[in-house]
Coordinates of C-alpha atoms and ligand atoms in Angstrom, one line a residue:
M1 CA 36.1 -46.8 63.9
N2 CA 37.6 -48.5 60.9
G3 CA 37.6 -45.9 58.1
N4 CA 37.0 -48.4 55.3
H5 CA 33.6 -49.3 56.6
R6 CA 30.3 -47.6 57.1
P7 CA 28.8 -48.0 60.6
I8 CA 26.3 -50.8 61.1
P9 CA 23.4 -49.5 63.2
F10 CA 21.7 -51.7 65.7
L11 CA 18.4 -51.2 63.8
D12 CA 18.3 -49.4 60.4
L13 CA 15.0 -47.5 60.6
A14 CA 16.2 -45.0 58.0
G15 CA 16.9 -47.8 55.5
I16 CA 13.5 -49.3 56.1
H17 CA 11.6 -46.0 55.7
D18 CA 13.7 -44.8 52.7
A19 CA 12.5 -47.7 50.7
I20 CA 8.8 -46.6 51.0
A21 CA 9.3 -42.9 51.3
D22 CA 6.7 -41.9 48.7
D23 CA 4.0 -44.0 50.3
L24 CA 4.8 -42.6 53.7
D25 CA 4.7 -39.0 52.5
L26 CA 1.1 -39.7 51.1
V27 CA -0.1 -40.4 54.6
W28 CA 0.7 -36.9 55.7
H29 CA -1.1 -35.4 52.7
S30 CA -4.2 -37.5 53.0
V31 CA -4.6 -36.8 56.7
R32 CA -4.2 -33.0 56.1
K33 CA -6.8 -33.2 53.3
H34 CA -9.5 -35.2 55.1
G35 CA -8.9 -33.4 58.4
Y36 CA -9.5 -36.1 61.0
Y37 CA -6.4 -36.0 63.2
T38 CA -7.7 -38.6 65.7
G39 CA -9.9 -41.4 64.5
G40 CA -10.9 -41.3 60.9
P41 CA -10.4 -43.8 58.0
E42 CA -6.8 -44.6 58.7
V43 CA -7.5 -45.9 62.2
D44 CA -10.6 -47.9 61.1
D45 CA -8.7 -49.4 58.2
F46 CA -5.6 -50.3 60.2
E47 CA -7.6 -51.8 63.0
T48 CA -9.5 -54.1 60.6
A49 CA -6.3 -55.1 58.8
F50 CA -4.3 -55.8 61.9
A51 CA -7.0 -57.9 63.5
T52 CA -7.1 -60.0 60.3
Y53 CA -3.3 -60.2 60.3
C54 CA -3.4 -61.5 63.9
E55 CA -6.2 -64.0 63.1
A56 CA -8.4 -62.3 65.7
S57 CA -11.8 -60.5 65.4
H58 CA -11.1 -57.1 67.0
C59 CA -8.2 -54.6 67.2
I60 CA -8.4 -51.4 69.2
G61 CA -5.7 -48.9 68.5
V62 CA -4.4 -47.3 71.7
G63 CA -1.6 -44.9 72.7
N64 CA 1.2 -47.4 73.3
G65 CA 1.9 -51.0 74.3
T66 CA 2.0 -50.3 78.0
D67 CA -1.5 -48.8 77.8
A68 CA -2.6 -51.8 75.8
L69 CA -1.6 -54.2 78.7
E70 CA -3.2 -52.0 81.3
L71 CA -6.4 -51.6 79.3
I72 CA -6.7 -55.4 79.0
L73 CA -6.2 -55.9 82.7
T74 CA -8.7 -53.2 83.6
G75 CA -11.1 -54.3 81.0
L76 CA -11.0 -57.8 82.5
G77 CA -11.7 -56.3 86.0
I78 CA -8.2 -57.2 87.3
G79 CA -6.8 -54.8 89.8
R80 CA -6.6 -54.3 93.6
G81 CA -6.0 -57.5 95.5
D82 CA -5.1 -59.5 92.4
E83 CA -1.8 -61.0 91.4
V84 CA -0.6 -61.3 87.9
I85 CA 2.2 -63.7 86.9
V86 CA 4.8 -62.0 84.7
P87 CA 8.3 -63.3 83.6
A88 CA 11.3 -61.9 85.4
N89 CA 13.0 -61.4 82.1
T90 CA 11.0 -58.8 80.1
F91 CA 10.9 -55.1 79.5
V92 CA 9.7 -53.3 82.7
A93 CA 6.5 -52.2 80.9
T94 CA 4.9 -55.6 81.5
A95 CA 5.2 -55.2 85.2
E96 CA 4.5 -51.5 85.1
A97 CA 1.1 -52.1 83.5
V98 CA 0.2 -54.6 86.2
C99 CA 1.0 -52.0 88.9
A100 CA -0.9 -49.3 86.9
A101 CA -4.0 -51.5 86.9
G102 CA -3.7 -51.7 90.7
A103 CA -2.6 -55.4 90.8
R104 CA 0.6 -57.0 92.0
P105 CA 3.2 -58.5 89.6
S106 CA 4.3 -62.0 90.6
F107 CA 7.7 -62.4 88.9
V108 CA 8.4 -65.9 87.7
D109 CA 11.6 -67.4 86.3
V110 CA 12.2 -68.2 82.6
N111 CA 13.2 -71.3 80.6
A112 CA 17.0 -71.6 80.5
A113 CA 17.2 -72.3 76.7
T114 CA 14.7 -69.6 75.4
L115 CA 14.6 -67.1 78.4
L116 CA 10.8 -67.1 78.0
L117 CA 8.3 -67.6 80.8
D118 CA 8.7 -71.2 82.2
P119 CA 5.3 -72.9 82.5
A120 CA 6.4 -75.1 85.4
A121 CA 7.6 -72.0 87.3
A122 CA 4.4 -70.2 86.5
A123 CA 2.4 -73.2 87.8
A124 CA 4.4 -73.1 91.1
A125 CA 3.7 -69.4 91.5
I126 CA -0.2 -69.6 91.4
T127 CA -1.9 -68.6 94.6
R128 CA -5.5 -67.9 95.6
A129 CA -4.9 -64.2 94.6
T130 CA -3.7 -65.0 91.0
A131 CA -6.0 -63.6 88.4
A132 CA -3.9 -63.8 85.2
I133 CA -0.8 -64.9 83.5
I134 CA 1.0 -62.6 81.0
G135 CA 3.0 -64.6 78.6
V136 CA 5.7 -62.3 77.0
H137 CA 6.8 -63.2 73.5
L138 CA 10.2 -61.8 74.0
Y139 CA 12.9 -61.3 71.2
G140 CA 10.3 -62.3 68.5
Q141 CA 9.6 -65.8 69.8
M142 CA 6.3 -66.8 71.3
A143 CA 6.2 -68.2 74.8
D144 CA 5.0 -71.8 75.1
V145 CA 1.3 -70.9 74.7
D146 CA 0.2 -74.6 74.5
A147 CA 1.4 -75.2 78.1
L148 CA 0.5 -71.7 79.4
V149 CA -3.0 -71.6 78.0
A150 CA -3.7 -75.1 79.4
L151 CA -2.3 -74.0 82.8
A152 CA -4.5 -70.8 82.8
R153 CA -7.5 -72.8 81.8
R154 CA -7.0 -75.4 84.6
H155 CA -6.9 -72.7 87.2
G156 CA -9.6 -70.4 85.8
L157 CA -7.0 -67.6 85.0
A158 CA -6.9 -65.2 82.1
F159 CA -4.0 -65.7 79.7
I160 CA -2.8 -62.4 78.3
E161 CA -0.1 -62.0 75.6
D162 CA 2.5 -59.3 75.7
A163 CA 3.2 -59.4 71.9
A164 CA 5.1 -56.1 71.8
Q165 CA 8.1 -57.9 70.2
A166 CA 6.3 -60.6 68.2
H167 CA 4.1 -59.1 65.3
G168 CA 3.5 -62.1 63.0
A169 CA 5.1 -64.8 65.2
R170 CA 3.6 -68.3 65.5
F171 CA 3.6 -71.1 67.9
G172 CA 2.5 -74.2 66.0
S173 CA -0.5 -72.9 64.1
T174 CA -1.3 -70.2 66.7
R175 CA -0.6 -66.6 65.7
A176 CA 0.7 -64.1 68.2
G177 CA -2.4 -62.1 69.2
S178 CA -4.8 -65.0 69.1
A179 CA -3.6 -67.4 71.8
G180 CA -5.3 -65.9 74.9
I181 CA -8.2 -63.7 75.9
A182 CA -6.4 -60.7 74.5
A183 CA -3.0 -59.5 73.4
A184 CA -1.1 -56.2 73.7
F185 CA 1.0 -54.9 70.8
S186 CA 3.4 -52.0 70.8
F187 CA 4.1 -50.0 67.6
Y188 CA 7.1 -48.1 69.2
P189 CA 9.3 -47.2 66.2
G190 CA 11.9 -50.0 67.0
K191 CA 9.4 -52.9 67.0
N192 CA 8.9 -55.2 64.0
L193 CA 5.9 -53.1 63.0
G194 CA 6.7 -49.5 64.2
A195 CA 5.1 -46.1 63.8
F196 CA 6.6 -42.7 63.6
G197 CA 6.3 -42.3 67.3
D198 CA 4.3 -44.1 70.0
G199 CA 1.3 -46.4 69.2
G200 CA -0.2 -49.7 70.4
S201 CA -3.2 -52.0 70.1
V202 CA -5.3 -54.4 72.0
V203 CA -6.2 -57.5 69.9
T204 CA -8.9 -59.9 71.0
S205 CA -11.7 -62.1 69.7
D206 CA -13.9 -61.5 72.8
P207 CA -16.5 -58.9 71.7
Q208 CA -17.4 -57.8 75.2
L209 CA -13.8 -57.2 76.2
A210 CA -13.2 -55.3 72.9
E211 CA -16.1 -53.0 73.7
R212 CA -14.9 -52.5 77.3
V213 CA -11.4 -51.7 76.2
R214 CA -12.7 -49.3 73.5
T215 CA -14.9 -47.5 76.1
I216 CA -12.2 -47.2 78.8
A217 CA -9.6 -45.9 76.3
N218 CA -12.1 -43.3 75.0
H219 CA -13.0 -41.4 78.2
G220 CA -15.5 -44.1 79.3
R221 CA -17.7 -43.3 76.3
A222 CA -20.4 -45.7 75.3
V223 CA -19.5 -47.1 71.9
T224 CA -23.0 -46.3 70.6
D225 CA -23.5 -42.8 72.2
R226 CA -20.6 -40.4 72.4
H227 CA -22.3 -38.2 75.0
R228 CA -22.9 -41.0 77.4
H229 CA -19.9 -41.7 79.7
E230 CA -20.4 -45.0 81.4
L231 CA -17.3 -45.0 83.6
A232 CA -14.4 -42.8 84.4
G233 CA -12.1 -44.0 81.7
R234 CA -9.0 -42.4 80.2
N235 CA -7.6 -41.2 76.9
S236 CA -5.4 -43.6 75.0
R237 CA -5.5 -43.3 71.2
L238 CA -3.7 -44.4 68.2
D239 CA -3.3 -41.2 66.2
T240 CA -4.6 -41.0 62.6
L241 CA -1.1 -40.2 61.2
Q242 CA 0.4 -43.2 63.1
A243 CA -2.4 -45.5 61.9
G244 CA -1.7 -44.4 58.4
V245 CA 2.0 -45.1 58.7
L246 CA 1.2 -48.5 60.2
A247 CA -1.3 -49.4 57.5
T248 CA 1.4 -48.5 54.9
K249 CA 3.9 -50.7 56.5
L250 CA 1.7 -53.7 57.5
P251 CA 1.6 -55.3 54.0
L252 CA 5.4 -55.4 54.1
L253 CA 5.7 -57.0 57.5
D254 CA 5.9 -60.7 56.4
E255 CA 8.7 -60.0 53.9
S256 CA 10.5 -57.9 56.5
N257 CA 10.2 -60.7 59.1
A258 CA 11.5 -63.2 56.5
R259 CA 14.5 -61.0 55.9
R260 CA 15.1 -60.9 59.7
A261 CA 14.9 -64.8 59.7
A262 CA 17.5 -64.9 56.9
A263 CA 19.8 -62.6 58.8
M264 CA 19.4 -64.8 61.9
A265 CA 20.2 -67.9 59.9
C266 CA 23.3 -66.2 58.6
Y267 CA 24.4 -65.3 62.2
R268 CA 23.9 -69.0 63.1
T269 CA 26.3 -70.0 60.4
L270 CA 28.9 -67.3 60.9
L271 CA 29.1 -66.7 64.6
P272 CA 32.4 -67.9 66.2
D273 CA 32.6 -70.1 69.2
G274 CA 31.8 -68.4 72.4
Y275 CA 28.6 -66.7 71.1
E276 CA 25.5 -68.9 71.5
P277 CA 22.2 -67.8 70.0
L278 CA 19.2 -68.4 72.2
A279 CA 17.3 -71.6 71.4
E280 CA 14.1 -71.7 69.5
H281 CA 11.3 -74.1 70.6
P282 CA 10.6 -76.6 67.8
Y283 CA 7.0 -75.2 67.4
A284 CA 8.0 -71.6 67.4
E285 CA 8.2 -69.5 64.3
S286 CA 10.1 -66.5 65.6
V287 CA 10.0 -63.0 64.0
H288 CA 13.5 -62.2 65.3
H289 CA 12.8 -58.9 66.9
L290 CA 16.3 -59.2 68.4
A291 CA 19.3 -61.3 67.7
V292 CA 20.3 -62.3 71.2
V293 CA 23.5 -64.4 71.9
R294 CA 25.0 -65.6 75.2
T295 CA 28.7 -64.9 75.8
G296 CA 31.1 -64.9 78.6
A297 CA 33.1 -62.1 77.0
R298 CA 30.4 -59.4 76.9
D299 CA 32.4 -56.4 78.0
R300 CA 35.2 -57.2 75.5
A301 CA 32.8 -57.9 72.7
T302 CA 30.8 -54.7 73.2
A303 CA 34.0 -52.7 73.3
A304 CA 35.2 -54.3 70.1
L305 CA 31.8 -53.7 68.4
T306 CA 31.7 -50.1 69.4
G307 CA 35.3 -49.6 68.2
A308 CA 34.2 -51.0 64.8
G309 CA 31.2 -48.7 64.5
I310 CA 28.7 -51.6 65.1
G311 CA 25.6 -51.1 67.2
W312 CA 24.6 -53.5 70.0
G313 CA 22.2 -53.6 73.0
I314 CA 21.4 -55.6 76.2
H315 CA 17.9 -56.8 76.7
Y316 CA 17.9 -56.6 79.6
P317 CA 20.8 -56.1 81.9
V318 CA 18.8 -56.1 85.1
P319 CA 15.8 -58.5 85.6
C320 CA 12.6 -56.7 86.5
H321 CA 12.4 -58.1 90.1
Q322 CA 15.8 -56.6 90.8
Q323 CA 14.9 -53.1 89.6
P324 CA 14.3 -50.6 92.5
A325 CA 10.8 -49.9 91.2
F326 CA 9.7 -53.5 91.9
E327 CA 11.8 -54.4 95.0
R328 CA 8.6 -54.8 97.1
F329 CA 7.7 -57.8 94.9
P330 CA 10.6 -60.2 95.7
A331 CA 11.1 -63.3 93.5
Q332 CA 13.2 -66.3 93.0
A333 CA 14.5 -66.2 89.4
P334 CA 18.0 -67.6 89.3
V335 CA 17.9 -68.4 85.5
A336 CA 16.9 -64.8 84.6
E337 CA 19.5 -63.4 87.0
Q338 CA 22.3 -65.6 85.6
A339 CA 21.4 -64.8 82.0
A340 CA 21.3 -61.0 82.5
G341 CA 25.1 -61.0 82.8
H342 CA 25.7 -62.8 79.6
I343 CA 23.1 -61.8 77.0
L344 CA 24.1 -59.5 74.1
S345 CA 21.8 -58.3 71.3
L346 CA 23.6 -58.0 68.0
P347 CA 22.4 -55.7 65.1
M348 CA 19.1 -57.0 63.6
S349 CA 17.2 -55.3 60.8
P350 CA 15.4 -56.4 57.7
T351 CA 18.0 -54.5 55.7
L352 CA 21.0 -56.3 57.3
G353 CA 23.0 -58.2 54.6
E354 CA 25.3 -61.1 54.6
G355 CA 28.3 -58.8 54.2
D356 CA 27.3 -56.9 57.3
I357 CA 26.9 -60.1 59.4
A358 CA 30.2 -61.4 58.1
R359 CA 31.8 -58.2 59.3
I360 CA 30.1 -58.3 62.7
C361 CA 31.2 -61.9 63.2
A362 CA 34.8 -61.1 62.2
V363 CA 34.9 -58.5 64.9
L364 CA 33.6 -61.0 67.4
R365 CA 36.1 -63.6 66.3
G366 CA 38.9 -61.2 67.2
V367 CA 37.7 -61.0 70.8
R368 CA 39.3 -63.2 73.4
T369 CA 36.5 -65.4 74.8
Ligands
PLP401 C1 8.0 -52.2 73.9 C2 7.5 -53.2 74.9 C3 6.4 -52.9 75.7 C4 5.8 -51.5 75.8 O1 5.4 -50.9 74.7 P1 5.4 -49.3 74.6 O2 4.7 -49.1 73.3 O3 6.8 -48.8 74.6 O4 4.6 -48.8 75.8 C5 5.8 -53.9 76.5 N1 6.4 -55.1 76.6 C6 7.4 -55.4 75.9 C7 8.0 -56.8 76.0 C8 8.1 -54.5 75.0 O5 9.1 -54.8 74.3

C-alpha cells in the first residue's frame, strides 16, 4: 500500500454512521426505556414513513430481503408447480426465494447495455406454468418496468420488484416499490438504506396482500386477533432497534443518493479508456448502489487496486444459473455469462470525494488494458 494515502474502502459505513452518531445512540436509549424489543413505535413509524417514501400504501417490516421476496410469493399463492421468471444476473437471493416458496426459477438473460432483465427474453420464456416475473433493480437502476409491467399484464402474471439495491430509484415517474403488485427491499447494512444488521420489508399498495404477508410473517396470526392463527406461518420480523436505525437514516437517503450520483458522474469524467460504466436507460434515475464498469483487464486492475489500498468487488462473478445450487434449472443467458467475466465494482459511498475518485482512476490508468 502506498504509505502516503489512507485506504479507500469499497463502502464507507463507518463514515456514514459517524456523521449521525448521536442520533443513532438515541435509538438504543429509547428502545431500552420503552421496552418493546420487537414491534413498538419504531416499527410502526418506520413502516409508515417507508411506504410513503416508496409512494405505496403499505410497508411490512420483515427479517431480511430474501424473506420479503418469499413472503410476497407465498402471499400471492405462488409455489409448487409454478415458474417464476428471474434474471440470470442477480444476487442468488432472488432465485433462492423462489425455491423457498416451492416454485421453480426460470432464468432469463439480461440487456447487454444495462445487465438488467431483458423484457424480450422474458417474453420468450413465458410458459403455461409461469406465474410471476421478478424484475431486479440491480446496481441501483430500475429494470424497464414500463415493458415488464405491460408484459406481465398481457399474460395475467404478477410483476414483483426485487428492489434490494434500489431504495429511492425511479423509472420515469415510477418509484421503486410502486411498479408492480409488491416489492421486496433489503436493509442489509451495505444497501443504500442499511440497518445495523439484517432487515427487510415488503411494500405494496394491495391491502389484501399486505394483510396476508403480515399474517404469514407473524406466525399466521390474524391481524385483528393475536390468539387466532389462521395458517401455519413463520416468524420474520424487523426488530425494533433496526427499525429505529432505519427511521433515523431514512430522512438522509435522498441526499445520500444524490452524493452517490455525484460520485458516479465524477467516475464518468475521470475513468480512463478501457473502463466502461454500464449504460443507464434514458428513463432511469439510478441510486447508484454500485459503480460497475466493464473491463478486459479485470485481474490486473483488481491487483493494482488492492496494492493501492482501494476496495473493489465483483457483482457477480458467476451468473445464478451456473451456480451449483441451481444447475437443475438450465438456462440460455449468453449476455449474462459474457458480462460476468468483465464486470468490476469500484468503490461507491455517499462519502466518496472527487479526490478519492481521482486517485482510483489514476491507479486504473496505470494498468495495461
Ligand atoms: C441483498 C439482496 C437481496 C437479499 O437481501 P437480504 O436482506 O440479504 O436477504 C435480494 N436481492 C438482491 C438483488 C440483493 O442485492
